C-alpha cells in the first residue's frame, strides 16, 4: 500500500497549442497516466499508479 500526491493526479495545463493537441489526443486514445506511488515517508517511490480516464 502507498500514497499518491494530489498534484500528480491533476491534469497538466498545456504550455502551447502543440502541447494542447498532444494532451487532447492522449485523452481521446484513453491512454493511462502513470504517476509515482510513495511509501509512508512521502519521499520513497515504491511503485507506479495508473490513472485511466
PDB file of C-alpha atoms in Angstrom:
ATOM      1  CA  UNK A   1       0.000   0.000   0.000  1.00  0.00           C
ATOM      2  CA  UNK A   2       1.197   3.513  -0.692  1.00  0.00           C
ATOM      3  CA  UNK A   3       0.231   7.093  -1.334  1.00  0.00           C
ATOM      4  CA  UNK A   4      -0.096   9.374  -4.360  1.00  0.00           C
ATOM      5  CA  UNK A   5       0.220  13.153  -4.366  1.00  0.00           C
ATOM      6  CA  UNK A   6      -2.768  15.249  -5.380  1.00  0.00           C
ATOM      7  CA  UNK A   7      -0.588  17.432  -7.613  1.00  0.00           C
ATOM      8  CA  UNK A   8       0.393  14.298  -9.574  1.00  0.00           C
ATOM      9  CA  UNK A   9      -3.274  13.405 -10.143  1.00  0.00           C
ATOM     10  CA  UNK A  10      -4.317  16.789 -11.521  1.00  0.00           C
ATOM     11  CA  UNK A  11      -4.019  17.334 -15.266  1.00  0.00           C
ATOM     12  CA  UNK A  12      -1.228  19.496 -16.573  1.00  0.00           C
ATOM     13  CA  UNK A  13      -2.031  22.754 -18.318  1.00  0.00           C
ATOM     14  CA  UNK A  14      -0.747  22.991 -21.866  1.00  0.00           C
ATOM     15  CA  UNK A  15       2.062  25.497 -22.366  1.00  0.00           C
ATOM     16  CA  UNK A  16       1.435  25.920 -26.101  1.00  0.00           C
ATOM     17  CA  UNK A  17      -1.053  24.834 -28.802  1.00  0.00           C
ATOM     18  CA  UNK A  18       1.052  21.835 -29.864  1.00  0.00           C
ATOM     19  CA  UNK A  19       1.134  20.520 -26.311  1.00  0.00           C
ATOM     20  CA  UNK A  20      -2.637  21.022 -26.018  1.00  0.00           C
ATOM     21  CA  UNK A  21      -3.184  18.893 -29.123  1.00  0.00           C
ATOM     22  CA  UNK A  22      -0.950  16.163 -27.702  1.00  0.00           C
ATOM     23  CA  UNK A  23      -2.920  16.141 -24.417  1.00  0.00           C
ATOM     24  CA  UNK A  24      -6.265  16.006 -26.233  1.00  0.00           C
ATOM     25  CA  UNK A  25      -5.120  13.130 -28.458  1.00  0.00           C
ATOM     26  CA  UNK A  26      -3.867  11.119 -25.480  1.00  0.00           C
ATOM     27  CA  UNK A  27      -7.219  11.620 -23.737  1.00  0.00           C
ATOM     28  CA  UNK A  28      -9.114  10.514 -26.851  1.00  0.00           C
ATOM     29  CA  UNK A  29      -6.935   7.402 -27.115  1.00  0.00           C
ATOM     30  CA  UNK A  30      -7.790   6.575 -23.492  1.00  0.00           C
ATOM     31  CA  UNK A  31      -4.100   6.428 -22.593  1.00  0.00           C
ATOM     32  CA  UNK A  32      -3.412   5.846 -18.916  1.00  0.00           C
ATOM     33  CA  UNK A  33      -1.403   8.397 -16.968  1.00  0.00           C
ATOM     34  CA  UNK A  34       1.237   6.828 -14.723  1.00  0.00           C
ATOM     35  CA  UNK A  35       2.158   8.630 -11.508  1.00  0.00           C
ATOM     36  CA  UNK A  36       4.573   7.708  -8.708  1.00  0.00           C
ATOM     37  CA  UNK A  37       3.360   5.674  -5.729  1.00  0.00           C
ATOM     38  CA  UNK A  38       5.062   6.780  -2.499  1.00  0.00           C
ATOM     39  CA  UNK A  39       5.897   4.958   0.740  1.00  0.00           C
ATOM     40  CA  UNK A  40       4.586   6.273   4.077  1.00  0.00           C
ATOM     41  CA  UNK A  41       7.558   8.661   4.330  1.00  0.00           C
ATOM     42  CA  UNK A  42       6.172  10.556   1.312  1.00  0.00           C
ATOM     43  CA  UNK A  43       9.567  10.561  -0.410  1.00  0.00           C
ATOM     44  CA  UNK A  44      10.458   6.997  -1.344  1.00  0.00           C
ATOM     45  CA  UNK A  45       8.892   5.851  -4.620  1.00  0.00           C
ATOM     46  CA  UNK A  46       7.724   2.253  -4.219  1.00  0.00           C
ATOM     47  CA  UNK A  47       5.880   1.815  -7.498  1.00  0.00           C
ATOM     48  CA  UNK A  48       3.542   3.346 -10.035  1.00  0.00           C
ATOM     49  CA  UNK A  49      -0.169   4.099 -10.083  1.00  0.00           C
ATOM     50  CA  UNK A  50      -2.063   4.206 -13.388  1.00  0.00           C
ATOM     51  CA  UNK A  51      -4.930   6.641 -13.871  1.00  0.00           C
ATOM     52  CA  UNK A  52      -7.362   5.758 -16.636  1.00  0.00           C
ATOM     53  CA  UNK A  53      -9.966   8.292 -17.738  1.00  0.00           C
TER      54      UNK A  53
END
